[in-house]
XYZ file of C-alpha atoms in Angstrom:
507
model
C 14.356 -17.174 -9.087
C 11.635 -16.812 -11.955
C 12.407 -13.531 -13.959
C 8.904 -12.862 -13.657
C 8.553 -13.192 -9.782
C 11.460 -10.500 -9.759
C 9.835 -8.341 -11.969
C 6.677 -8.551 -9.730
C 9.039 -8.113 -6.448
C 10.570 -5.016 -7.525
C 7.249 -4.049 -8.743
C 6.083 -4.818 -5.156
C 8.308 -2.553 -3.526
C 8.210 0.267 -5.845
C 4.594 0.485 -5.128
C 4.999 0.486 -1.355
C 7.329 3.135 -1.384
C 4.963 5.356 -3.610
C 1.371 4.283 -2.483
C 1.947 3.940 1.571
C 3.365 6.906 2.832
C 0.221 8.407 3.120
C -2.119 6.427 4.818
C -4.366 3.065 4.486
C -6.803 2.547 1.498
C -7.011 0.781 -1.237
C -3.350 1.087 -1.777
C -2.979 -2.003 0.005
C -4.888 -3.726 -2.380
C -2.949 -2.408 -5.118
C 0.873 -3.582 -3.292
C -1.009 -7.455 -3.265
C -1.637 -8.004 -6.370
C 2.170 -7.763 -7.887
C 2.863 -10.001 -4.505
C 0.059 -12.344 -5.492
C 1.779 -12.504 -9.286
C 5.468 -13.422 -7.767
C 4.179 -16.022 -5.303
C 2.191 -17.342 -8.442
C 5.020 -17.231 -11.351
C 7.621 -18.849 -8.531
C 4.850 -21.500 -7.355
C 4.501 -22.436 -11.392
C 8.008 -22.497 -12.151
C 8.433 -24.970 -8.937
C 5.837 -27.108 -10.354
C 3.180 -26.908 -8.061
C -0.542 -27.097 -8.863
C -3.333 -24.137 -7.651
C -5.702 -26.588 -5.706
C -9.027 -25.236 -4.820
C -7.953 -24.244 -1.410
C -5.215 -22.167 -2.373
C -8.148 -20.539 -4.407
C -10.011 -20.396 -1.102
C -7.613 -18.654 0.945
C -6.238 -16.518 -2.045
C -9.546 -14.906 -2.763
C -10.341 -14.701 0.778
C -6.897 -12.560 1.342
C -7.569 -10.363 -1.614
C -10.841 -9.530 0.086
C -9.901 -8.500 3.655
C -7.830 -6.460 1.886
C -11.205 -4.422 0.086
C -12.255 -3.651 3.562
C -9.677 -0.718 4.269
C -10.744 0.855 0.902
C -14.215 1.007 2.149
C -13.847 1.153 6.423
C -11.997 4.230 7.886
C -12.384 2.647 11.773
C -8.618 1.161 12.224
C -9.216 -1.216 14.698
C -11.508 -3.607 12.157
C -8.640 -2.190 9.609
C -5.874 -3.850 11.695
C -7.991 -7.342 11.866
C -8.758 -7.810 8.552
C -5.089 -7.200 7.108
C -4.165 -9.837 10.221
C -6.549 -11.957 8.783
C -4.974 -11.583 5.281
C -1.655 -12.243 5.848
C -2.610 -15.567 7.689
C -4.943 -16.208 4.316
C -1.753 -15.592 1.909
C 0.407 -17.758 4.060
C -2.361 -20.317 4.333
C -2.295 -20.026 0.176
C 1.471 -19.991 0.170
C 1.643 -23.300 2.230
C -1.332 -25.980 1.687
C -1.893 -26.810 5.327
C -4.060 -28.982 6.033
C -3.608 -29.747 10.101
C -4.124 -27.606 12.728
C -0.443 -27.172 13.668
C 0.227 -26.332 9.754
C -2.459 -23.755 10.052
C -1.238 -22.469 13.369
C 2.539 -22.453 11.698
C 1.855 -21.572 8.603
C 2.109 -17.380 8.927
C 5.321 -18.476 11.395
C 6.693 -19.848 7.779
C 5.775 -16.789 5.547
C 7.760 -14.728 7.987
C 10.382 -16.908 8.110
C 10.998 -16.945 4.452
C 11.416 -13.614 4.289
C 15.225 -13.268 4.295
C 15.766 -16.441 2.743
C 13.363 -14.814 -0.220
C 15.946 -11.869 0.048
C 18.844 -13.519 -0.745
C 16.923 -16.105 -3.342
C 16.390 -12.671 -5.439
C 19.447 -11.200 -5.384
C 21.321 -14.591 -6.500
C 18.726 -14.269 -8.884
C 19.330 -10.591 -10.063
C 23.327 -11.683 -9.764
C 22.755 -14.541 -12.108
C 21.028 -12.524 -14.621
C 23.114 -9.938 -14.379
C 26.090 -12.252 -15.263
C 24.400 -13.820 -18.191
C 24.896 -11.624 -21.547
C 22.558 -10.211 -22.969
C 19.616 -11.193 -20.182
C 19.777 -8.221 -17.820
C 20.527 -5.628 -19.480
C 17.811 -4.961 -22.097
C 14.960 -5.091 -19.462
C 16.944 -2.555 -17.745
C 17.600 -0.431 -21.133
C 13.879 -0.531 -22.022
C 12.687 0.138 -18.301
C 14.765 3.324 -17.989
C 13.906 4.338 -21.850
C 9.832 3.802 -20.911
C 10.341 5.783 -17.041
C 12.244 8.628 -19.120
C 9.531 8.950 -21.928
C 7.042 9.147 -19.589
C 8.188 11.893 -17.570
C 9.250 13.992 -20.237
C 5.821 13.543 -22.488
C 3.870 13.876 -19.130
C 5.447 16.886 -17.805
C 4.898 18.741 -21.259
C 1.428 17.729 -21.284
C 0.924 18.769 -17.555
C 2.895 22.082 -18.608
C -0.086 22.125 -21.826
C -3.510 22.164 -20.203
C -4.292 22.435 -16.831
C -7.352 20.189 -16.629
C -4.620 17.398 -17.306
C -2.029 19.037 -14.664
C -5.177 18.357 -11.954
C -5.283 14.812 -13.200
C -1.806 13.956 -12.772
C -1.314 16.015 -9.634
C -4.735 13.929 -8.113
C -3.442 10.413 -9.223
C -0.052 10.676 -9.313
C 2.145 10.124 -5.116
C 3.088 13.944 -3.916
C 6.641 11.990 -2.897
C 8.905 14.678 -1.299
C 12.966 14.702 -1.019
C 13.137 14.495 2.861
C 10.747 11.658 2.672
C 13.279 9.449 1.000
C 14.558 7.648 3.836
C 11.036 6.855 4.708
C 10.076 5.669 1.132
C 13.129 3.839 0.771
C 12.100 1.648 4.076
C 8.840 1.508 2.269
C 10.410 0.329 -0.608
C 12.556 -2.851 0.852
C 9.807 -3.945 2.906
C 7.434 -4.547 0.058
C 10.536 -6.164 -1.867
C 11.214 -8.498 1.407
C 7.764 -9.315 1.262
C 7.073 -10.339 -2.244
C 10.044 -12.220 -2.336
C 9.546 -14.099 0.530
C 5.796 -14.909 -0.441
C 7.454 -16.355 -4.048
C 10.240 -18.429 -2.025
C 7.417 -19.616 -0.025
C 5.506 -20.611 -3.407
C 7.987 -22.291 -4.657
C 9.674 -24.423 -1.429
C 7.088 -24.206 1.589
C 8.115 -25.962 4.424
C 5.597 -28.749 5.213
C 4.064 -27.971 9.081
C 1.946 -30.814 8.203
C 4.535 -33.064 8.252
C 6.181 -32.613 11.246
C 5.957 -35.609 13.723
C 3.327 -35.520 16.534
C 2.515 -38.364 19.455
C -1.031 -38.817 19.233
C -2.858 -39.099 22.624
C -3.145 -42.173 24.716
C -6.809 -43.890 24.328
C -8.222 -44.285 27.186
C -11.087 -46.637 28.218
C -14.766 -45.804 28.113
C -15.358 -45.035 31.617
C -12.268 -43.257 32.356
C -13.114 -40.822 29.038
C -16.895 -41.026 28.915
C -17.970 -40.655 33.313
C -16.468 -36.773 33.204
C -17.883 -35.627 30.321
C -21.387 -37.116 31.055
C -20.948 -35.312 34.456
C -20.642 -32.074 32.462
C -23.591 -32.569 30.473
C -25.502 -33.140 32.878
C -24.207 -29.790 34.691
C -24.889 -28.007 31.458
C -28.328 -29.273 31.139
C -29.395 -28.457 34.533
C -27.800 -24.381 33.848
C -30.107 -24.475 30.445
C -33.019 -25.827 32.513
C -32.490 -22.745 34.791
C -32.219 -20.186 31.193
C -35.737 -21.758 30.264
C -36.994 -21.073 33.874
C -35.623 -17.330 33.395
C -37.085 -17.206 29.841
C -40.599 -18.429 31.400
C -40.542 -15.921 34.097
C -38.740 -12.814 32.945
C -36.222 -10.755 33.619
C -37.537 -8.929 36.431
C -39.082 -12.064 38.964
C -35.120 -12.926 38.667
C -33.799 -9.598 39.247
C -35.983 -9.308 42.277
C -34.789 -12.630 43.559
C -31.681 -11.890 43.416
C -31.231 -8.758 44.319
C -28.743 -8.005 41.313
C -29.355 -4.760 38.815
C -29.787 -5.191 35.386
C -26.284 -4.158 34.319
C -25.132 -6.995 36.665
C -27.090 -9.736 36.160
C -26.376 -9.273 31.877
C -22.913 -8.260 32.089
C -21.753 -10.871 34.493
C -23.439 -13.348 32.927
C -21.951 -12.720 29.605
C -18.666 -13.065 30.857
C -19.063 -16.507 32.530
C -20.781 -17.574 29.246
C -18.293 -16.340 27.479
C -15.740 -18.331 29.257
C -17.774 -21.595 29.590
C -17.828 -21.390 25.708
C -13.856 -21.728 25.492
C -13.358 -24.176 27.950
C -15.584 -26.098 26.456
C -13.851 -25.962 23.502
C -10.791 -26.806 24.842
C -12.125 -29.755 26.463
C -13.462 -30.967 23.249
C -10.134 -30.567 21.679
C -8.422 -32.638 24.705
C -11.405 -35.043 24.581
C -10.999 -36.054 20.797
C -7.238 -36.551 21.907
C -7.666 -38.950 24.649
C -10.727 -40.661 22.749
C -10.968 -44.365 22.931
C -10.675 -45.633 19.327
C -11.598 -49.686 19.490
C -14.169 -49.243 17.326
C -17.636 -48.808 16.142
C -18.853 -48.799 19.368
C -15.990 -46.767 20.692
C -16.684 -44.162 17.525
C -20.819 -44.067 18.268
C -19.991 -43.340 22.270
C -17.667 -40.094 21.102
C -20.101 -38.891 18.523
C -22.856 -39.297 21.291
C -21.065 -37.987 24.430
C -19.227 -34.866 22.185
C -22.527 -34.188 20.267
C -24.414 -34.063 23.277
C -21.866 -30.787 24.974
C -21.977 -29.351 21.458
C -25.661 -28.892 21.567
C -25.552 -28.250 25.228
C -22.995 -25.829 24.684
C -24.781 -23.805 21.765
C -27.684 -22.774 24.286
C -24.771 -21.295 26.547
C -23.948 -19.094 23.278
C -27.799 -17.829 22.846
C -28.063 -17.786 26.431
C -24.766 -15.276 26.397
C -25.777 -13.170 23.515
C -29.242 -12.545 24.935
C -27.888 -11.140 27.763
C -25.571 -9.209 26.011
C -28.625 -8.059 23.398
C -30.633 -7.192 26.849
C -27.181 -4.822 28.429
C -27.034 -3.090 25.111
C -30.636 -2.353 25.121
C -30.163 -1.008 28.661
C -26.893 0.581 28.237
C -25.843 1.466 24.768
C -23.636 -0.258 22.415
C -19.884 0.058 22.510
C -16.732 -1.701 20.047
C -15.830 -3.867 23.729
C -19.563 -5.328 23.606
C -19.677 -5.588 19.595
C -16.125 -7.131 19.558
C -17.009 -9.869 22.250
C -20.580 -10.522 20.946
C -18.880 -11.659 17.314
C -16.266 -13.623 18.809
C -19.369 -15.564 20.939
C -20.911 -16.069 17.606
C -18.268 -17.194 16.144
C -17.236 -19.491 19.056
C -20.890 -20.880 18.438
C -20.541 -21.132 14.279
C -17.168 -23.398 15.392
C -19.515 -25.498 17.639
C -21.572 -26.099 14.733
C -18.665 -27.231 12.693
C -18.009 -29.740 15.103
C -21.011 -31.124 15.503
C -21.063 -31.423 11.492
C -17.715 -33.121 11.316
C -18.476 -35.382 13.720
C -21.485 -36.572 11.322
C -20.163 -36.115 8.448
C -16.660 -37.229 9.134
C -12.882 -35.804 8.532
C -12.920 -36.656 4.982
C -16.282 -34.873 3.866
C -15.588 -31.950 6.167
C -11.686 -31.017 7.046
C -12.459 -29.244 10.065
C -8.847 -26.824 10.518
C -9.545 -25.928 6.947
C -12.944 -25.205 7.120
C -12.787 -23.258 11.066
C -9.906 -21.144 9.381
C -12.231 -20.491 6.341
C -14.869 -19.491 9.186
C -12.926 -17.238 10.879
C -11.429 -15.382 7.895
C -14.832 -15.412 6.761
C -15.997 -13.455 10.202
C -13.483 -11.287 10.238
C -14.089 -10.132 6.542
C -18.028 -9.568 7.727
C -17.066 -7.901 10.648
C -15.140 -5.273 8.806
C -17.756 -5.265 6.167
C -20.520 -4.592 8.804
C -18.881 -1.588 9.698
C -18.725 -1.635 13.788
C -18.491 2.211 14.078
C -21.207 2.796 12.184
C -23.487 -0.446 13.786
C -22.621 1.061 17.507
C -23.320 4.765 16.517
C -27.059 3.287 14.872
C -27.758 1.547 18.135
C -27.078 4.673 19.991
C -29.045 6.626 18.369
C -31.842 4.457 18.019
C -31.489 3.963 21.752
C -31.543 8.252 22.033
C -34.603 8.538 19.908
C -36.381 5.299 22.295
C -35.216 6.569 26.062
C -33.347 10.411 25.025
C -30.659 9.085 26.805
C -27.080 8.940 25.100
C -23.044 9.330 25.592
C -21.859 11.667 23.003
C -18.506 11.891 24.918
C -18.133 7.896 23.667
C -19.834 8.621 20.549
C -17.252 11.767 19.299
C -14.491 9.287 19.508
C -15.670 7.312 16.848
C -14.478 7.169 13.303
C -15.928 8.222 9.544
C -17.995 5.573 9.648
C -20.153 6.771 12.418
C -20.841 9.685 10.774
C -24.064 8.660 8.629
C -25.974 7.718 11.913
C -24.827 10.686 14.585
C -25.964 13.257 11.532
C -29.738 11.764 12.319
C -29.241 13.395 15.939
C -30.726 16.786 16.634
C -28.425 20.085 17.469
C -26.254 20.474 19.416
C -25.707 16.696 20.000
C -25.308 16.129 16.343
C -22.572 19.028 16.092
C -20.393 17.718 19.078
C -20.848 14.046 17.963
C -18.960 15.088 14.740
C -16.715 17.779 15.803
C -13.624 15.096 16.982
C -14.369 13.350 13.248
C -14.521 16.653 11.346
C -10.877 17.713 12.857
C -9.240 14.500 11.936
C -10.702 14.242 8.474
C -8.521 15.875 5.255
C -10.307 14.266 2.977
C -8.486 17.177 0.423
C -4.933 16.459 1.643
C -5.163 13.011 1.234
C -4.585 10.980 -1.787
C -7.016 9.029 -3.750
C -5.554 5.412 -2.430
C -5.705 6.257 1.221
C -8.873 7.337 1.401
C -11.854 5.339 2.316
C -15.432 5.337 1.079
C -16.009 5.743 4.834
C -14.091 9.027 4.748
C -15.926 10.109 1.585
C -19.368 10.231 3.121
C -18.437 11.708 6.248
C -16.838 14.346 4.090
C -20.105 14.862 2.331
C -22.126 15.059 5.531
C -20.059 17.285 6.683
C -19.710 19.817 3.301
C -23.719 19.388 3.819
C -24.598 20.888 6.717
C -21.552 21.542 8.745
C -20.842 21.399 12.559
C -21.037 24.604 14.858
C -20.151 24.271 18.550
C -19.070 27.906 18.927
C -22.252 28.359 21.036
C -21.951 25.868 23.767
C -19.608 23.442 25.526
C -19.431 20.182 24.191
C -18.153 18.384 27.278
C -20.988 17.167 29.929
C -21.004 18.287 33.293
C -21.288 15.415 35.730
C -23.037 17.485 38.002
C -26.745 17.621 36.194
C -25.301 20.636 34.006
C -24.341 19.638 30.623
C -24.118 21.957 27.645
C -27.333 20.677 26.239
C -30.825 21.651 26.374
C -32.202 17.944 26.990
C -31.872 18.269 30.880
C -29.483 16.277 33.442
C -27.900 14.694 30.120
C -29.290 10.975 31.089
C -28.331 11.326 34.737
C -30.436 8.763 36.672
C -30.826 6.934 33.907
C -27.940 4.716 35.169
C -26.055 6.474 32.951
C -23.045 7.983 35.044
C -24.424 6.756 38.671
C -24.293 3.723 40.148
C -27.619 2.549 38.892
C -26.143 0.778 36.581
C -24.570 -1.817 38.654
C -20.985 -1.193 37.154
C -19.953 -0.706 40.674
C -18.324 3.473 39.395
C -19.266 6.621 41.097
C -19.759 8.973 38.218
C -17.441 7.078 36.448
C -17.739 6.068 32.654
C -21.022 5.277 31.340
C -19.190 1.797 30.218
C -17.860 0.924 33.135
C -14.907 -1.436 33.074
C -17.019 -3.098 29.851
């Protein structure tokens, strides 16, 4: 055990017990780096070389970690530090297979108590060796004490730098100790098993796997020709519907326009990953003979890859066309991305497949993709996207769901302070009761909260004068009328199949 990666451990974990008590911000930014160091000084004491995907991945964790500092929404929050951890133990590991990518975070959380007990035979060794413990600890303890002392007399002295400290310095309480203390091991758990990782990963890639039978041309090649020719036929009917419209469909078949988009999404959504699959299983089973074996795969695979990308435009048209009708929500933004991402991994295939395995290592470069879309979709800000659409959609039809829209986070807040009173006000009464912007420290905050805070110091919110809850019945609180009834808002124009039920439907 490197002194160094200790020193960054402990470092680790006295920084979780001060900075994340409180909340999510860039505090979690701040625990990383130390982490990052001991994963770094183990991985060079082991002897191993930073290769330009560990670069990749590290970088790429560091970032999904920005987005809390800058997003207060936690569900985007909760992907992206996902998304990190896979990235560090993607950094930690070197895989370059699918099952070592897969595996990989399975191996960064299985290191964990073997880290534990590498550092304490560590801090046992140095402890027994003369002289080698006991200075750091000397000068550590001299540095803490000076500190205190010389700050508190200072903080005593002037109280411009009393505000300072008191702003930037944890408020960390007695009865909060068991609390911190949990804080505190779990950061030191987690360091040191990211530096035993560094320095011994186990190799996923490695591990033995029976490659799939070949099978002959006709047996492999007469399905998946089938399929393409299915798939071309359902993208002969999309260019008939493009042709024609919307509406000669709609009339043909009798379906709403909440129906015929939303149900089609789904299907499409679905056709997309089975498709995938069967690519997967089809690469398997491949027959492998030869040129002419490799030119028939390439043909026959890149043929359902293109097929299959005018399902995904096909999908997110019709989702584009529901949200027009309907309003945006985080279900329809959440499965939109993953369509687009589904198709982005299509075109990945189709590019290895040209290119070949050695120019383009496809796990690698999918993983990259996906980090990469989760770190835009945080970025993007989904709050603040679906309460823009919204309003955009309010300002187009004056039809809109502020009982959706009021359970949104900070981020929203930019685009519901465009709508008029008293929409605006009960839009951002649910965010201005959650947000303590002033009883919050400087790391857990978000930029997201910031401007909300702003907004809201701005102009304020009154709802004294009215009821903020809609009446089903054609009398809301508003003065804009039935409140978008008939609209298909809350009947069953909508073709959700509800009675007065959610404007979302089961969507």
């Amino acid at each position: 055990m490197p002194a160094a990666a200790l020193a960054a451990g402990l470092a680790t974990g006295l920084l979780s017990a001060l900075l994340l008590g409180d909340g999510i911000g860039v505090n979690l930014l701040l625990i990383a780096v130390p982490a990052a160091l001991a994963a770094a000084f183990a991985a060079i004491l082991a002897g191993r070389r930073i290769r330009p995907w560990t670069v990749v991945w590290g970088t790429g964790g560091l970032a999904l970690l920005t987005v809390p500092a800058l997003r207060e929404a936690g569900w985007p929050v909760f992907l992206t530090f996902v998304a990190a951890f896979a990235a560090g133990a993607l950094a930690l590991h070197g895989s370059r297979t699918w099952r070592g990518i897969v595996l990989a975070p399975v191996g960064l959380l299985g290191a964990m108590p073997a880290g534990a007990v590498w550092g304490w035979r560590g801090l046992r060794a140095r402890a027994g060796a003369r002289g080698s413990l006991g200075p750091v600890l000397r000068t550590g303890g001299i540095a803490v004490g000076l500190l205190v002392v010389f700050g508190a007399l200072f903080a005593s002295a002037d109280a411009a730098f009393a505000d300072l400290v008191g702003a930037l310095a944890p408020d960390v309480s007695v009865a909060e100790g068991p609390v911190r203390v949990l804080l505190f091991a779990v950061g030191l758990v987690g360091a040191l098993g990211a530096a035993r990782t560094a320095a011994a990963p186990v190799r996923w890639d490695l591990l033995p796997v029976t490659p799939g039978r070949p099978r002959s041309r006709l047996e492999w090649a007469l399905p998946l020709i089938v399929l393409n020719v299915l798939f071309a036929a359902f993208n002969a009917v999309q260019l008939m519907v493009l042709l024609r419209g919307y509406d000669a469909v709609l009339s043909q078949t009798g379906l709403s326009n909440a129906a015929y988009a939303r149900q089609g999404f789904w299907q499409l959504l679905g056709a997309t990953l089975l498709t995938i699959v069967v690519i997967g299983l089809a690469v398997r089973w491949a027959p492998r003979d030869g040129a002419r074996d490799r030119i028939l795969v390439r043909a026959v695979l890149g043929t359902l890859c293109l097929m299959t990308l005018v399902v995904v435009a096909s999908a997110l048209r019709r989702m584009d066309f529901y949200v027009d009708a309907y309003g945006l929500t985080r279900l329809r933004i959440s499965v939109a991305a993953v369509e687009l991402w589904l198709g982005v991994v299509l075109v990945l295939v189709l590019a290895a497949g040209a290119l070949g395995a050695r120019r383009l290592p496809l796990p690698r470069v999918v993983a990259a993709s996906a980090l990469a879309a989760v770190l835009g979709f945080g970025l993007l800000s989904p709050d603040a996207l679906i309460a823009e659409r919204n309003v955009e959609r309010y300002e187009r039809t004056g039809t809109i769901d502020v009982g959706y829209l009021d359970g949104l986070s900070a981020d929203a807040a930019p685009a519901l302070d465009r709508l008029p009173e008293p929409l605006r006000s009960c839009a951002l009464r649910n965010i201005a009761h959650d947000l303590d912007v002033a009883g919050t420290p400087w790391y857990a905050l978000s930029l997201g909260e910031h401007r909300a805070q702003r907004i809201l110091d701005a102009r304020g919110i009154s709802t004294a004068r009215y009821d903020c809850t809609p009446d089903r019945d054609g009398d809301p609180y508003d003065p804009y009328g039935d409140y978008g009834e008939g609209e298909g808002e809350y009947g069953d124009g909508d073709g959700d199949g509800g009675s007065g039920g959610d404007p979302y439907g089961d969507y």
